[in-house]
PDB file of C-alpha atoms in Angstrom:
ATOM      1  CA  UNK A1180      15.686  -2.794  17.900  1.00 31.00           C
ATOM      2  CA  UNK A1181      19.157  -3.128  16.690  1.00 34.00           C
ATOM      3  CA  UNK A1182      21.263  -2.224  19.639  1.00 33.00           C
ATOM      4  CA  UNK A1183      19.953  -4.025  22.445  1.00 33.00           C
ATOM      5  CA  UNK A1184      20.538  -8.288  22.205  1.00 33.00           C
ATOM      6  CA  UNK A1185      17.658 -10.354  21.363  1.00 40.00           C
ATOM      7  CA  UNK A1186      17.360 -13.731  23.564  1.00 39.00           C
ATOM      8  CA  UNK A1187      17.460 -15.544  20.769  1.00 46.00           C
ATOM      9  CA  UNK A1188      20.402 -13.858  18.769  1.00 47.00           C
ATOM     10  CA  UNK A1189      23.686 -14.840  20.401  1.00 47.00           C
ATOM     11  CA  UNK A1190      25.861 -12.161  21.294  1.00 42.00           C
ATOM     12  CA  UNK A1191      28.546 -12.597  18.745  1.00 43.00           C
ATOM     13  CA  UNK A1192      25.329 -12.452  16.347  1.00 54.00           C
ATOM     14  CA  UNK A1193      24.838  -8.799  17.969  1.00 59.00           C
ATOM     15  CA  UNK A1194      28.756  -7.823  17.707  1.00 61.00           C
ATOM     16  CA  UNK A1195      28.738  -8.736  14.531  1.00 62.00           C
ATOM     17  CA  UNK A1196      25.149  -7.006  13.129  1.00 83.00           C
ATOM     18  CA  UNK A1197      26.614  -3.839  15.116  1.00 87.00           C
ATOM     19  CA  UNK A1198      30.144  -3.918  13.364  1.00 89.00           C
ATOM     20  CA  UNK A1199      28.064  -4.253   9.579  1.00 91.00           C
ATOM     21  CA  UNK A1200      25.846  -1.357  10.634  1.00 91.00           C
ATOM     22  CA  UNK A1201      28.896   0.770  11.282  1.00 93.00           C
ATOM     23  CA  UNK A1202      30.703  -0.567   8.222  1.00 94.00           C
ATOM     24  CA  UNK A1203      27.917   0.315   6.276  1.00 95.00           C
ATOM     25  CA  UNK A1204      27.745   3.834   7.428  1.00 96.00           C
ATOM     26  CA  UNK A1205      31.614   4.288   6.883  1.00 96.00           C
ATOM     27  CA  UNK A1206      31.390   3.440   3.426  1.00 96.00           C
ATOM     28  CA  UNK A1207      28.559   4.909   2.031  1.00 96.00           C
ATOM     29  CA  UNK A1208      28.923   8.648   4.026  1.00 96.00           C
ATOM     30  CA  UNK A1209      32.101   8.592   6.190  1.00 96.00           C
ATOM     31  CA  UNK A1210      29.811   8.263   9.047  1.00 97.00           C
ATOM     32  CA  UNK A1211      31.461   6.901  12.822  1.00 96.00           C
ATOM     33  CA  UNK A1212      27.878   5.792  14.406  1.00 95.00           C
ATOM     34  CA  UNK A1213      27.942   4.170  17.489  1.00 88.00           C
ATOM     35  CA  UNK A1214      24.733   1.738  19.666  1.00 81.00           C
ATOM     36  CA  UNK A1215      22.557   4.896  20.450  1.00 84.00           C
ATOM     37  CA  UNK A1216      22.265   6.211  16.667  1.00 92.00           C
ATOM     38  CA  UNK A1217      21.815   2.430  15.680  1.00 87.00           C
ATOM     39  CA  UNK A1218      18.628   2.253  17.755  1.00 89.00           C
ATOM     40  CA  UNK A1219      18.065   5.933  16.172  1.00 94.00           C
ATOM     41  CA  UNK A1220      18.599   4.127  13.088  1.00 94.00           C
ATOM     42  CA  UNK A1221      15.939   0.828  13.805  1.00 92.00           C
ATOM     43  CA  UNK A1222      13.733   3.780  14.940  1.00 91.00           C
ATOM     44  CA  UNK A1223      14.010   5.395  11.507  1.00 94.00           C
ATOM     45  CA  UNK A1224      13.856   2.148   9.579  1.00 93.00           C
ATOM     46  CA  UNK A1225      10.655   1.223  11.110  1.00 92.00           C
ATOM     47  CA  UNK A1226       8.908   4.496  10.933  1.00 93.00           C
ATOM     48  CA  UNK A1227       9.713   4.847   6.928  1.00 94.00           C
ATOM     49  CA  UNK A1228       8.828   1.624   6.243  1.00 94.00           C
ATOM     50  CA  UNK A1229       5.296   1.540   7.643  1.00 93.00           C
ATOM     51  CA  UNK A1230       5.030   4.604   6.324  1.00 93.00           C
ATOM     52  CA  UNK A1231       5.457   3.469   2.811  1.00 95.00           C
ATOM     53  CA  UNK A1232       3.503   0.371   3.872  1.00 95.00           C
ATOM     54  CA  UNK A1233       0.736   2.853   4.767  1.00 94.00           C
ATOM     55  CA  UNK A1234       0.996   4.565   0.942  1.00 94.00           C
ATOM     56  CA  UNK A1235       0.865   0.982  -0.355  1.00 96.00           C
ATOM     57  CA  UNK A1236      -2.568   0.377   1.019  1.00 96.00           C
ATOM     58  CA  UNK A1237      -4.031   3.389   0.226  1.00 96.00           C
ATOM     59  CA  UNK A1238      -2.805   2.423  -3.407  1.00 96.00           C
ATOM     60  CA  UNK A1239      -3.970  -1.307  -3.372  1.00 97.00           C
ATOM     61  CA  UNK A1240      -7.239   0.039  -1.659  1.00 97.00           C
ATOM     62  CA  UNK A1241      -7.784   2.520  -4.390  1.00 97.00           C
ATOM     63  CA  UNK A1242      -7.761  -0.210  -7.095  1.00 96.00           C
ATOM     64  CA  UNK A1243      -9.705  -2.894  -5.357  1.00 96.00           C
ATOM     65  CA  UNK A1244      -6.930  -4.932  -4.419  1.00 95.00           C
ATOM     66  CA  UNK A1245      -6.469  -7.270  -0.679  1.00 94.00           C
ATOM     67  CA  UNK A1246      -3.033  -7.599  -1.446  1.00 95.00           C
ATOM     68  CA  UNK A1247      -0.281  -5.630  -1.177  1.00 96.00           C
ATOM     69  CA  UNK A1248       2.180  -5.356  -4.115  1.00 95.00           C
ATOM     70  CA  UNK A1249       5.358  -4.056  -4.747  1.00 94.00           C
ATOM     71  CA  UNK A1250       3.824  -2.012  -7.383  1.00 94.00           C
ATOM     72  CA  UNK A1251       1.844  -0.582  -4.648  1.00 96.00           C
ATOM     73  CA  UNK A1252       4.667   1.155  -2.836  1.00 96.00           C
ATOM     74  CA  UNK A1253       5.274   4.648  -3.627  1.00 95.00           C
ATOM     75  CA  UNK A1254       9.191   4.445  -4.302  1.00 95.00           C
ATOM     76  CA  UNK A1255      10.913   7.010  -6.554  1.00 94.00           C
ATOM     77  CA  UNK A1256      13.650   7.475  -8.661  1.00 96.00           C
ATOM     78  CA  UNK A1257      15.627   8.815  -6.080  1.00 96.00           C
ATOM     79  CA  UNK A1258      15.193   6.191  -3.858  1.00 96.00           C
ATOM     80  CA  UNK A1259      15.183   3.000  -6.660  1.00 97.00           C
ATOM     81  CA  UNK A1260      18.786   4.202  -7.267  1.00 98.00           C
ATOM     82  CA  UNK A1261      19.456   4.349  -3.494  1.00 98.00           C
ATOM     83  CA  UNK A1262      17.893   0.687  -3.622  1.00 97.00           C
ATOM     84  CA  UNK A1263      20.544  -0.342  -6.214  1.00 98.00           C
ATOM     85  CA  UNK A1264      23.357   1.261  -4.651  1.00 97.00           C
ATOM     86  CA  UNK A1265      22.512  -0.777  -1.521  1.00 97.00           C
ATOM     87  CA  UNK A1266      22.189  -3.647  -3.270  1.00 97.00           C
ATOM     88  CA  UNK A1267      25.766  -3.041  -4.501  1.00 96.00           C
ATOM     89  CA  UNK A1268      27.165  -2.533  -1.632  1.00 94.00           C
ATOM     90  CA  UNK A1269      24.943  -5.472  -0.029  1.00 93.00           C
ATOM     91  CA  UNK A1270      27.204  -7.890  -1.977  1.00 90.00           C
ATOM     92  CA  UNK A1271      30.501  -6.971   0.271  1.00 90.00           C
ATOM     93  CA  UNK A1272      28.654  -5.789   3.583  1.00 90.00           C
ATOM     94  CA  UNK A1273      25.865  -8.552   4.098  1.00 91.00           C
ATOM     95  CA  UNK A1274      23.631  -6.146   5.537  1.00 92.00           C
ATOM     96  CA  UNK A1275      20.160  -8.232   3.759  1.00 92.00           C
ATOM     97  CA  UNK A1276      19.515 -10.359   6.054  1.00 90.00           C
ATOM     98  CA  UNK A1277      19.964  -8.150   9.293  1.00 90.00           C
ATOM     99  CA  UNK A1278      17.389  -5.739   7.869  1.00 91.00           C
ATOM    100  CA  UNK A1279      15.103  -8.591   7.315  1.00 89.00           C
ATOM    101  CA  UNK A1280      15.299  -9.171  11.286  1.00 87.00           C
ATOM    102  CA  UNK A1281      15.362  -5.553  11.773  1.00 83.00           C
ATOM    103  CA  UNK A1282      12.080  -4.450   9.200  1.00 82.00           C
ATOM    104  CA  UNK A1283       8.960  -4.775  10.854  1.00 79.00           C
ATOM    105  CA  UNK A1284       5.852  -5.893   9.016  1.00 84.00           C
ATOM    106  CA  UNK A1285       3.315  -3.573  10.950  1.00 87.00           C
ATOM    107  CA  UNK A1286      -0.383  -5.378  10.729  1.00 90.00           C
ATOM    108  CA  UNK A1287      -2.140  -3.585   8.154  1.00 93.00           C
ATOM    109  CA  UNK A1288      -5.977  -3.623   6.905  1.00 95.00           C
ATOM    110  CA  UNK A1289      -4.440  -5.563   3.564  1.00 95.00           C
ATOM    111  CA  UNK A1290      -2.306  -8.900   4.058  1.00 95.00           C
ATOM    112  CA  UNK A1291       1.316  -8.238   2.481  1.00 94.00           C
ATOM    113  CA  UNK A1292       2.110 -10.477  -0.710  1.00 92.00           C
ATOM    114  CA  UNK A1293       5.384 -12.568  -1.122  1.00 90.00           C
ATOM    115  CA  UNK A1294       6.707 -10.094  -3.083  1.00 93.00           C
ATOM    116  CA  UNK A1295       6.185  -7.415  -1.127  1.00 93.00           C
ATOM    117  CA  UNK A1296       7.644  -9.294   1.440  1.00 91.00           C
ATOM    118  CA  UNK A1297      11.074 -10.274  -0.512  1.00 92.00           C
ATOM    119  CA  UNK A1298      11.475  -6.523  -1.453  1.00 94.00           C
ATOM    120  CA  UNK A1299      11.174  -5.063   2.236  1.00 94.00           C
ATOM    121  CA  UNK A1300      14.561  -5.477   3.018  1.00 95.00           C
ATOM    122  CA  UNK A1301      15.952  -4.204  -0.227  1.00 96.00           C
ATOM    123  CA  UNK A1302      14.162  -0.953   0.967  1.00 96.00           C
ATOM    124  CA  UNK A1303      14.640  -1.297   4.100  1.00 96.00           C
ATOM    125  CA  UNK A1304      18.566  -0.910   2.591  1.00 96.00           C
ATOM    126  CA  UNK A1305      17.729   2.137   0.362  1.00 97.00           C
ATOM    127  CA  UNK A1306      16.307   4.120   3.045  1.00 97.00           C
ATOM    128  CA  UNK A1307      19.534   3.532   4.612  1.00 97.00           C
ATOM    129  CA  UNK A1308      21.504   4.722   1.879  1.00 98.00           C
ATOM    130  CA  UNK A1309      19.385   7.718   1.436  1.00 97.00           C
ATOM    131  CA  UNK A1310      19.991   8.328   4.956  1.00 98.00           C
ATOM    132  CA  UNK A1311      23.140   8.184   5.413  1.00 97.00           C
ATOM    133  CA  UNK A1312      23.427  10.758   2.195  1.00 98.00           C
ATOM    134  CA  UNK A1313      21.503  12.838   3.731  1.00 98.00           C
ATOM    135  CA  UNK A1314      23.842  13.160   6.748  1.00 98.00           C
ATOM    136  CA  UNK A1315      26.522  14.486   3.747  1.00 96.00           C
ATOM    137  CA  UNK A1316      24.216  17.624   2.695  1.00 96.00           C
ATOM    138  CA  UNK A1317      22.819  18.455   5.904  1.00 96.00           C
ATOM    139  CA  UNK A1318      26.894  19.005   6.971  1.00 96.00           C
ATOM    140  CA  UNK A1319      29.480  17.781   4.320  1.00 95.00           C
ATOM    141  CA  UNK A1320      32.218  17.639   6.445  1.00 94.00           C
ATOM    142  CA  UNK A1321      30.246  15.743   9.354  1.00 96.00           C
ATOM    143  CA  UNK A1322      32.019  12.581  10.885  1.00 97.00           C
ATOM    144  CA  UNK A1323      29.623  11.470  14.097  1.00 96.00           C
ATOM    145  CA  UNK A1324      26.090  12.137  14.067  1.00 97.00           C
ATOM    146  CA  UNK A1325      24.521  14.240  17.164  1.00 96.00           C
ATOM    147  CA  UNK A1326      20.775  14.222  17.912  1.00 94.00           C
ATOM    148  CA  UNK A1327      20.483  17.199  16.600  1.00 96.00           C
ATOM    149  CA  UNK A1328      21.455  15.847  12.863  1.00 96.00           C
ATOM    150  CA  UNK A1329      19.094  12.545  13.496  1.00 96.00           C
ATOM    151  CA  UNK A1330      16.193  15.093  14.560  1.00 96.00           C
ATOM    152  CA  UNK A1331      17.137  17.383  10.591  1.00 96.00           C
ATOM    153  CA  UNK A1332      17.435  13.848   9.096  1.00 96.00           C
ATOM    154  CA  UNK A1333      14.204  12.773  10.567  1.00 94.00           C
ATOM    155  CA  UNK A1334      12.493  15.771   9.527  1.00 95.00           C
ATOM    156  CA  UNK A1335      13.241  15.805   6.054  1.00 95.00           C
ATOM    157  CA  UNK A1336      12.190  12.151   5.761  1.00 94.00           C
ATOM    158  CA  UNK A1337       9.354  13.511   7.031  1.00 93.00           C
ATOM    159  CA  UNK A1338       8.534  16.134   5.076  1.00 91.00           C
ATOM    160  CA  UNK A1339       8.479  13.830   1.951  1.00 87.00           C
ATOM    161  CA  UNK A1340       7.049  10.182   3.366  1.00 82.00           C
ATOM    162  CA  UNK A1341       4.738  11.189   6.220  1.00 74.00           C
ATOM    163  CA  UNK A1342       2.468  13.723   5.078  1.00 52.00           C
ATOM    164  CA  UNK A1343      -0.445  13.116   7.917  1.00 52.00           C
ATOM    165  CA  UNK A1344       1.477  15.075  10.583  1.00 49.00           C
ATOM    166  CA  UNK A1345       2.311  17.808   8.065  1.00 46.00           C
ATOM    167  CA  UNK A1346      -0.913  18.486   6.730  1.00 48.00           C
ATOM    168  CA  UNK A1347      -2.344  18.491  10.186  1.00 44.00           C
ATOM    169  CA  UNK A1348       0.184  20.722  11.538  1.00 48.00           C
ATOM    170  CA  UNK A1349      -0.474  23.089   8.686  1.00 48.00           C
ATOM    171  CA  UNK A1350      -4.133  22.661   8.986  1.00 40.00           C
ATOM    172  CA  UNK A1351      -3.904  23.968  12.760  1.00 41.00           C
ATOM    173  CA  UNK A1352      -1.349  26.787  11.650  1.00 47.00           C
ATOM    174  CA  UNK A1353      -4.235  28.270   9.430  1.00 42.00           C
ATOM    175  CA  UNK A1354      -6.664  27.625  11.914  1.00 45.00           C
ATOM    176  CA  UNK A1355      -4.884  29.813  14.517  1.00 45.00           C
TER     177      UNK A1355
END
């Protein structure tokens, strides 16, 4: 969790993780966020990622593999170009090696290889970007996020990276 201080992370560690989060979100969508959206945000992070994760198994499984591999993850074009663009934008803001604290490596049946590994906070980065983008086209002219555009934001990420609860939700919509 981003916003609350870790007992081993000094607190002008934590001001100054906090102030690149909110950078971040000012540059790339115009976006004033303040310490409840960034634990939103961890939240969000964390979910996406292990859902991907989750994919990646499934994938490695599938082809007889005990290793995960970046080849494994199910990332798009949409979100390889939101990858880039946060590796652009890494270069000035630093944000790398705060998402490498903040990206959990969930235990999963398969062990994670280096690569895999190395690469997690690079996505980690272009979910973020892809986030924060999506703030824009749910409301264009939006400045501070309420819940209510975390809970769209959420939902769309779900529709497209967590298809369990869908299908199950549809599943008991046709059963009704």
């Amino acid at each position: 969790m981003i916003a609350a201080v870790q007992s081993n992370q000094p607190l002008t560690s934590h001001v100054m993780s906090v102030a690149r989060f909110e950078r971040f979100f000012r540059i790339v969508a115009s976006l004033d966020v303040d310490k409840q959206d960034l634990k939103r945000y961890s939240d969000f992070v964390n979910q996406k990622l292990y859902d991907l994760l989750l994919r990646a198994q499934a994938a490695a499984k599938a082809n007889g593999r005990v290793l995960l591999e970046p080849f494994d993850l199910p990332i798009t074009k949409g979100l390889q170009e939101c990858i880039h663009e946060f590796e652009r934008l890494d270069e000035e803001i630093e944000l790398r090696p705060i998402l490498d604290r903040l990206a959990t490596r969930p235990p999963l049946d398969l062990a994670y290889g280096e690569d895999i590994e190395t690469r997690l906070p690079d996505i980690a980065g272009g979910l973020s970007v892809a986030l924060a983008h999506t703030f824009n086209i749910i409301d264009p002219g939006l400045k501070n996020p309420s819940s209510e555009h975390w809970r769209k934001c959420f939902r769309i990420f779900d529709l497209l990276l967590q298809l369990r609860e869908r299908q199950s939700s549809q599943t008991s919509r046709r059963l009704s």
